[in-house]
CSV table of C-alpha atoms and ligand atoms in Angstrom, one decimal:
chain,number,residue,atom,x,y,z
R,1,MET,CA,0.0,-0.3,0.0
R,2,ASN,CA,1.4,3.7,-1.0
R,3,ILE,CA,0.3,6.0,1.8
R,4,LYS,CA,1.2,9.6,1.3
R,5,LYS,CA,4.0,10.9,3.8
R,6,PRO,CA,3.9,14.4,5.1
R,7,SER,CA,6.7,16.7,3.7
R,8,SER,CA,9.4,16.5,7.0
R,9,HIS,CA,8.6,20.7,7.6
R,10,LYS,CA,6.0,20.7,10.0
R,11,ASN,CA,5.8,24.5,9.8
R,12,SER,CA,4.3,23.2,6.2
R,13,GLU,CA,1.2,21.7,7.9
R,14,PRO,CA,-1.7,21.0,7.2
R,15,GLU,CA,-1.1,20.1,3.9
R,16,SER,CA,-3.2,19.2,1.0
R,17,GLY,CA,-5.0,15.9,0.4
R,18,PHE,CA,-3.7,14.6,4.6
R,19,LEU,CA,-6.0,13.7,7.3
R,20,TYR,CA,-5.0,15.3,10.6
R,21,ILE,CA,-6.6,13.2,13.6
R,22,VAL,CA,-6.4,16.2,16.2
R,23,GLY,CA,-6.5,15.8,19.9
R,24,THR,CA,-8.8,17.9,21.5
R,25,PRO,CA,-8.9,18.9,25.3
R,26,ILE,CA,-10.7,17.0,27.8
R,27,GLY,CA,-11.5,19.3,29.8
R,28,ASN,CA,-9.1,22.3,30.0
R,29,LEU,CA,-9.7,24.3,27.2
R,30,ASN,CA,-5.9,25.9,27.4
R,31,ASP,CA,-4.9,22.2,26.8
R,32,LEU,CA,-5.2,22.2,22.9
R,33,SER,CA,-1.4,22.2,22.0
R,34,LEU,CA,-0.3,24.7,19.8
R,35,ARG,CA,0.0,22.5,16.5
R,36,ALA,CA,-3.3,21.4,16.8
R,37,LEU,CA,-4.8,25.3,16.9
R,38,ASN,CA,-2.6,25.7,13.4
R,39,ILE,CA,-4.3,22.6,12.3
R,40,LEU,CA,-7.9,23.3,13.2
R,41,LYS,CA,-7.5,26.7,12.2
R,42,ASN,CA,-6.1,26.2,8.7
R,43,VAL,CA,-7.5,23.3,7.3
R,44,SER,CA,-10.2,23.1,4.4
R,45,LEU,CA,-12.6,21.7,7.0
R,46,ILE,CA,-12.8,19.8,10.2
R,47,ALA,CA,-14.4,16.8,10.6
R,48,CYS,CA,-16.1,16.6,14.4
R,49,GLU,CA,-18.2,14.2,16.5
R,50,ASP,CA,-20.5,17.5,17.7
R,51,THR,CA,-20.2,20.6,16.0
R,52,ARG,CA,-21.1,22.1,19.2
R,53,GLN,CA,-18.2,21.1,21.0
R,54,THR,CA,-15.9,22.1,18.2
R,55,ARG,CA,-17.6,25.6,18.5
R,56,LYS,CA,-16.5,26.3,21.8
R,57,LEU,CA,-12.8,26.0,21.0
R,58,MET,CA,-13.2,28.6,17.7
R,59,SER,CA,-14.5,30.6,20.1
R,60,LYS,CA,-12.0,30.5,23.0
R,61,PHE,CA,-9.4,30.6,20.2
R,62,ALA,CA,-11.1,33.5,18.5
R,63,PHE,CA,-11.2,31.1,14.7
R,64,THR,CA,-13.9,30.0,12.2
R,65,ASN,CA,-13.7,27.2,10.0
R,66,ASN,CA,-15.8,24.7,7.9
R,67,LEU,CA,-17.6,22.1,10.3
R,68,ILE,CA,-19.0,19.2,8.9
R,69,SER,CA,-20.6,16.1,11.5
R,70,PHE,CA,-18.9,12.7,12.1
R,71,ASN,CA,-20.0,10.9,14.3
R,72,LYS,CA,-20.9,7.1,15.0
R,73,HIS,CA,-24.6,7.0,13.6
R,74,ASN,CA,-23.5,9.0,10.0
R,75,SER,CA,-20.0,7.2,9.7
R,76,SER,CA,-20.6,4.8,7.0
R,77,ILE,CA,-22.4,7.6,4.5
R,78,LYS,CA,-19.5,10.6,5.8
R,79,ILE,CA,-16.0,8.2,5.2
R,80,PRO,CA,-16.4,7.8,1.6
R,81,ARG,CA,-17.2,11.8,1.6
R,82,ILE,CA,-14.4,12.7,3.9
R,83,VAL,CA,-11.8,10.6,1.6
R,84,ASN,CA,-13.1,12.3,-1.7
R,85,ASP,CA,-12.8,15.5,-0.6
R,86,LEU,CA,-9.2,14.6,0.4
R,87,ASN,CA,-8.5,13.1,-2.8
R,88,SER,CA,-9.6,16.0,-5.0
R,89,GLY,CA,-6.6,18.0,-2.4
R,90,LYS,CA,-8.7,19.2,0.6
R,91,SER,CA,-7.0,18.8,3.8
R,92,ILE,CA,-9.5,17.7,7.0
R,93,ALA,CA,-8.8,17.7,10.9
R,94,LEU,CA,-10.8,15.0,12.7
R,95,ALA,CA,-12.1,16.2,15.7
R,96,SER,CA,-13.8,14.4,18.8
R,97,ASP,CA,-15.9,15.9,21.5
R,98,ALA,CA,-13.0,15.2,23.9
R,99,GLY,CA,-9.4,14.0,23.6
R,100,MET,CA,-7.9,11.2,21.1
R,101,PRO,CA,-10.6,10.8,18.2
R,102,SER,CA,-10.9,6.7,18.0
R,103,ILE,CA,-9.9,5.8,21.8
R,104,CYS,CA,-14.0,5.2,22.8
R,105,ASP,CA,-14.7,7.8,19.8
R,106,PRO,CA,-15.1,7.7,16.0
R,107,GLY,CA,-12.4,7.5,14.1
R,108,GLU,CA,-10.7,4.2,13.1
R,109,ASN,CA,-13.1,3.3,10.5
R,110,LEU,CA,-12.4,6.6,8.8
R,111,VAL,CA,-8.5,6.3,9.8
R,112,LYS,CA,-8.7,2.6,8.1
R,113,TYR,CA,-10.0,3.4,4.8
R,114,ALA,CA,-8.6,6.5,4.1
R,115,LYS,CA,-5.2,4.5,4.7
R,116,SER,CA,-6.4,1.4,2.0
R,117,LYS,CA,-7.4,4.2,-0.3
R,118,GLY,CA,-3.5,5.6,0.1
R,119,ILE,CA,-4.1,9.0,2.1
R,120,GLY,CA,-1.3,10.3,4.6
R,121,ILE,CA,-2.4,10.3,7.8
R,122,VAL,CA,-1.1,12.6,10.4
R,123,CYS,CA,-1.7,12.5,14.2
R,124,ILE,CA,-1.7,15.6,16.1
R,125,PRO,CA,-1.9,13.9,19.8
R,126,GLY,CA,-3.4,15.8,22.6
R,127,PRO,CA,-4.7,14.5,26.1
R,128,CYS,CA,-6.4,11.1,26.8
R,129,ALA,CA,-8.7,10.8,30.3
R,130,ALA,CA,-7.0,7.4,29.9
R,131,LEU,CA,-3.4,8.2,30.1
R,132,THR,CA,-4.3,11.4,32.5
R,133,ALA,CA,-5.7,9.0,34.8
R,134,ILE,CA,-3.7,6.3,35.4
R,135,VAL,CA,-0.3,8.7,35.6
R,136,SER,CA,-2.2,10.9,37.9
R,137,SER,CA,-3.1,7.3,40.0
R,138,GLY,CA,1.2,6.7,40.7
R,139,LEU,CA,0.1,2.9,40.2
R,140,PRO,CA,2.3,0.9,37.4
R,141,SER,CA,2.1,2.9,34.1
R,142,SER,CA,4.3,1.5,31.8
R,143,LYS,CA,2.3,-1.5,30.6
R,144,PHE,CA,-1.3,-1.1,31.7
R,145,ILE,CA,-5.0,-2.8,30.0
R,146,PHE,CA,-7.5,-0.3,28.4
R,147,GLU,CA,-10.9,-2.0,28.5
R,148,GLY,CA,-12.7,1.6,27.7
R,149,PHE,CA,-16.1,0.9,28.7
R,150,LEU,CA,-16.8,-3.0,29.9
R,151,PRO,CA,-19.9,-4.4,28.0
R,152,LYS,CA,-23.5,-4.4,29.1
R,153,LYS,CA,-23.9,-8.2,28.3
R,154,LYS,CA,-24.0,-9.9,30.8
R,155,SER,CA,-21.0,-12.5,30.0
R,156,GLU,CA,-19.5,-10.4,27.9
R,157,ARG,CA,-19.0,-8.4,31.1
R,158,GLU,CA,-18.3,-11.0,33.7
R,159,LYS,CA,-15.6,-12.9,31.0
R,160,ILE,CA,-13.9,-9.4,31.5
R,161,LEU,CA,-14.4,-8.7,35.3
R,162,LEU,CA,-12.8,-12.1,35.9
R,163,ASP,CA,-9.8,-10.9,33.3
R,164,ILE,CA,-9.2,-8.3,36.0
R,165,SER,CA,-9.4,-10.5,39.5
R,166,LYS,CA,-7.0,-12.0,37.8
R,167,ASN,CA,-4.7,-9.3,36.2
R,168,ASP,CA,-1.0,-8.7,36.9
R,169,LYS,CA,-1.4,-5.3,35.1
R,170,THR,CA,-2.8,-2.0,35.9
R,171,THR,CA,-6.4,-2.1,33.9
R,172,ILE,CA,-8.2,1.6,33.1
R,173,ILE,CA,-11.7,1.5,32.1
R,174,TYR,CA,-14.0,4.6,31.8
R,175,GLU,CA,-17.6,4.3,33.3
R,176,SER,CA,-20.9,7.0,32.7
R,177,PRO,CA,-21.6,8.8,36.3
R,178,HIS,CA,-24.8,6.7,36.6
R,179,ARG,CA,-23.1,3.2,36.1
R,180,LEU,CA,-20.5,3.7,38.3
R,181,LEU,CA,-21.9,1.9,41.5
R,182,LYS,CA,-22.9,-0.8,39.4
R,183,LEU,CA,-19.4,-0.8,38.3
R,184,LEU,CA,-18.0,-0.7,41.7
R,185,GLY,CA,-20.2,-3.7,43.2
R,186,GLN,CA,-19.0,-5.7,40.7
R,187,LEU,CA,-14.9,-5.2,41.4
R,188,LYS,CA,-16.3,-5.4,45.1
R,189,GLU,CA,-17.5,-9.1,44.1
R,190,TYR,CA,-15.4,-10.1,41.4
R,191,CYS,CA,-11.7,-8.3,43.2
R,192,GLY,CA,-12.4,-8.3,46.7
R,193,GLY,CA,-13.5,-4.8,48.9
R,194,GLU,CA,-9.4,-4.3,49.4
R,195,ARG,CA,-8.4,-4.3,45.8
R,196,GLU,CA,-7.1,-0.9,45.0
R,197,ILE,CA,-8.6,1.4,43.0
R,198,GLN,CA,-8.9,5.3,42.0
R,199,VAL,CA,-11.3,6.6,40.6
R,200,PHE,CA,-11.0,10.0,38.6
R,201,ARG,CA,-14.1,12.4,38.1
R,202,GLU,CA,-13.9,15.4,36.0
R,203,LEU,CA,-10.0,15.5,34.7
R,204,THR,CA,-8.4,18.7,33.8
R,205,LYS,CA,-11.7,21.0,35.0
R,206,LYS,CA,-12.4,22.9,37.7
R,207,PHE,CA,-13.7,20.1,40.0
R,208,GLU,CA,-11.2,17.5,39.4
R,209,GLU,CA,-11.0,15.0,41.9
R,210,HIS,CA,-9.4,11.6,43.0
R,211,ILE,CA,-11.5,9.3,45.1
R,212,GLY,CA,-9.2,6.0,46.4
R,213,ASN,CA,-7.5,3.6,47.6
R,214,ASN,CA,-9.7,0.5,47.8
R,215,VAL,CA,-13.1,-0.6,46.5
R,216,ASP,CA,-13.9,-0.8,49.7
R,217,GLU,CA,-13.5,2.8,50.5
R,218,VAL,CA,-14.4,4.3,47.0
R,219,LEU,CA,-18.2,2.4,47.3
R,220,ASN,CA,-18.2,3.8,50.7
R,221,PHE,CA,-17.9,7.6,49.3
R,222,PHE,CA,-20.1,7.5,46.7
R,223,GLU,CA,-23.0,5.7,48.2
R,224,GLY,CA,-25.9,7.8,48.6
R,225,ARG,CA,-24.3,10.6,46.6
R,226,GLU,CA,-25.6,12.1,43.4
R,227,ILE,CA,-22.6,11.3,41.3
R,228,LEU,CA,-22.3,13.7,38.2
R,229,GLY,CA,-19.8,14.4,35.6
R,230,GLU,CA,-16.7,12.4,33.7
R,231,ILE,CA,-15.7,9.5,35.4
R,232,THR,CA,-12.6,7.4,34.8
R,233,VAL,CA,-11.6,4.2,36.7
R,234,VAL,CA,-7.9,2.5,37.5
R,235,ILE,CA,-7.4,-0.7,38.9
R,236,LYS,CA,-3.8,-2.1,40.3
R,237,GLY,CA,-3.3,-5.3,39.1
R,238,ILE,CA,-2.8,-8.4,41.6
R,239,ASN,CA,0.3,-9.1,43.5
R,240,LYS,CA,3.3,-10.5,41.3
R,241,GLU,CA,3.4,-14.1,42.6
R,242,ILE,CA,-0.1,-14.8,42.5
R,243,GLN,CA,-0.2,-13.5,38.9
R,244,ASN,CA,-1.9,-16.1,37.6
R,245,PRO,CA,-4.3,-18.2,40.0
R,246,GLU,CA,-4.9,-20.9,37.8
R,247,LEU,CA,-1.3,-21.1,37.7
R,248,ASN,CA,-1.0,-21.1,41.9
R,249,LYS,CA,-4.2,-23.4,42.1
R,250,GLN,CA,-2.4,-26.1,43.9
R,251,TYR,CA,-1.0,-23.5,46.4
R,252,LEU,CA,-4.1,-22.1,47.1
R,253,LYS,CA,-6.2,-25.3,47.3
R,254,GLU,CA,-3.4,-26.4,50.3
R,255,GLU,CA,-4.2,-23.1,51.8
R,256,LEU,CA,-7.2,-23.7,51.8
R,257,ASN,CA,-7.6,-27.1,53.0
R,258,ASP,CA,-5.3,-26.0,56.0
R,259,LEU,CA,-7.2,-23.2,57.5
R,260,ILE,CA,-10.7,-25.6,56.8
R,261,LYS,CA,-8.5,-28.2,58.9
R,262,ALA,CA,-7.9,-25.8,61.4
R,263,GLY,CA,-11.6,-25.0,61.9
R,264,LEU,CA,-12.7,-22.0,60.1
R,265,SER,CA,-15.8,-22.5,57.5
R,266,LEU,CA,-15.5,-23.0,53.5
R,267,SER,CA,-16.9,-18.9,53.4
R,268,SER,CA,-14.5,-17.4,56.0
R,269,ALA,CA,-11.3,-19.6,54.5
R,270,SER,CA,-12.1,-18.4,51.3
R,271,LYS,CA,-12.6,-14.5,52.3
R,272,TYR,CA,-9.5,-14.5,54.0
R,273,LEU,CA,-7.5,-16.2,51.1
R,274,ALA,CA,-9.5,-13.7,48.9
R,275,LYS,CA,-8.3,-10.9,50.4
R,276,LYS,CA,-4.4,-12.0,51.6
R,277,ASN,CA,-4.1,-12.5,47.8
R,278,ASN,CA,-6.1,-10.0,46.3
R,279,ILE,CA,-8.2,-12.6,44.0
R,280,SER,CA,-11.8,-13.0,44.2
R,281,LYS,CA,-13.8,-15.0,46.8
R,282,ASN,CA,-15.4,-17.1,44.2
R,283,LEU,CA,-11.9,-17.8,42.7
R,284,ILE,CA,-11.4,-19.7,46.3
R,285,TYR,CA,-14.6,-21.2,46.6
R,286,LYS,CA,-14.1,-23.1,43.0
R,287,LEU,CA,-10.9,-24.6,44.2
R,288,HIS,CA,-12.6,-26.4,47.1
F,1,LIG,N1,-11.7,9.8,23.5
F,1,LIG,C1,-11.7,10.4,24.6
F,1,LIG,C2,-10.4,10.1,25.1
F,1,LIG,O1,-9.1,10.6,24.4
F,1,LIG,O2,-9.8,10.1,26.5
F,1,LIG,C3,-12.4,9.7,25.7
F,1,LIG,C4,-13.7,9.7,25.0
F,1,LIG,S1,-14.7,8.7,25.4
F,1,LIG,C5,-16.7,8.7,24.5
F,1,LIG,C6,-15.8,9.4,27.2
F,1,LIG,C7,-15.5,9.1,28.3
F,1,LIG,O3,-14.1,8.8,28.5
F,1,LIG,C8,-16.4,9.4,29.9
F,1,LIG,O4,-17.2,8.7,29.8
F,1,LIG,C9,-14.9,9.0,30.8
F,1,LIG,O5,-15.2,7.8,31.0
F,1,LIG,C10,-13.6,9.2,29.7
F,1,LIG,N2,-13.7,11.3,30.2
F,1,LIG,C11,-13.6,11.8,29.6
F,1,LIG,N3,-13.5,12.7,29.8
F,1,LIG,C12,-12.8,13.2,30.8
F,1,LIG,C13,-12.4,13.8,31.8
F,1,LIG,N4,-12.3,14.6,32.2
F,1,LIG,N5,-12.1,13.1,33.6
F,1,LIG,C14,-12.4,12.0,33.5
F,1,LIG,N6,-12.8,10.6,32.6
F,1,LIG,C15,-13.2,11.6,31.4
């Protein structure tokens, strides 16, 4: 596949026929980069998720440009049109409502199709809620798992929750405020109340909040409150030594049997081991 390469001179941006994927702020409009501003000002048109959001940027930075809406509902019609415009020499910026396009936002299908047609793609990186949250958490962040929004379908959701309960890497989840308590309840069920998590609300905005330190404390904090704003959840992975309970089954089984022999009920022994190893009580139960 022959894809157009941008000129090596960044001051010639934007170039005719290129698609610019532009990261925009996740709250604080001052997070728009100078390069992103230059692109948004000077492309032939901006394909944006919601024209009202992009107008806020235009108003803040005192410029205007041509806007077309590009979202999950109209993307199949808009993608070939955008690629036609690019082929006819227009330069186009893609911007989502907030953060990086394509990260739980429209974009990836447009990039895929444009690339398949040989269109040059240039990403202007910008804020992303997932990265802002993990970096703010102080949890291990060189390797991590980004789950985006968890699926609503029960079986798919349970599978991911089980994966999280066993994973040794930090996991990042996006959640809507009205589903946060349900998610926290499920994290307690699968990972135990002691699992370290932090909830980030309204990152980069005036009322930014970081709430931790474990599932029980966070549940306690939010229960009975009206939960508003944008939420990202960061979950610490389990201890490396017990990183895969499947591999440590034998060890856990022996410990479980010892505790039962010593007089603990199955329930108490499982609860104790779940807490100690930072894994779900259900996983221990299954060993008996
Ligand atoms: N493309 C965006 C990005 O790069 O982060 C994400 C878009 S996704 C549709 C929106 C979700 O991101 C929100 O529901 C929330 O979970 C998370 N999010 C966006 N802005 C946030 C913020 N300021 N604080 C916390 N979470 C945020």
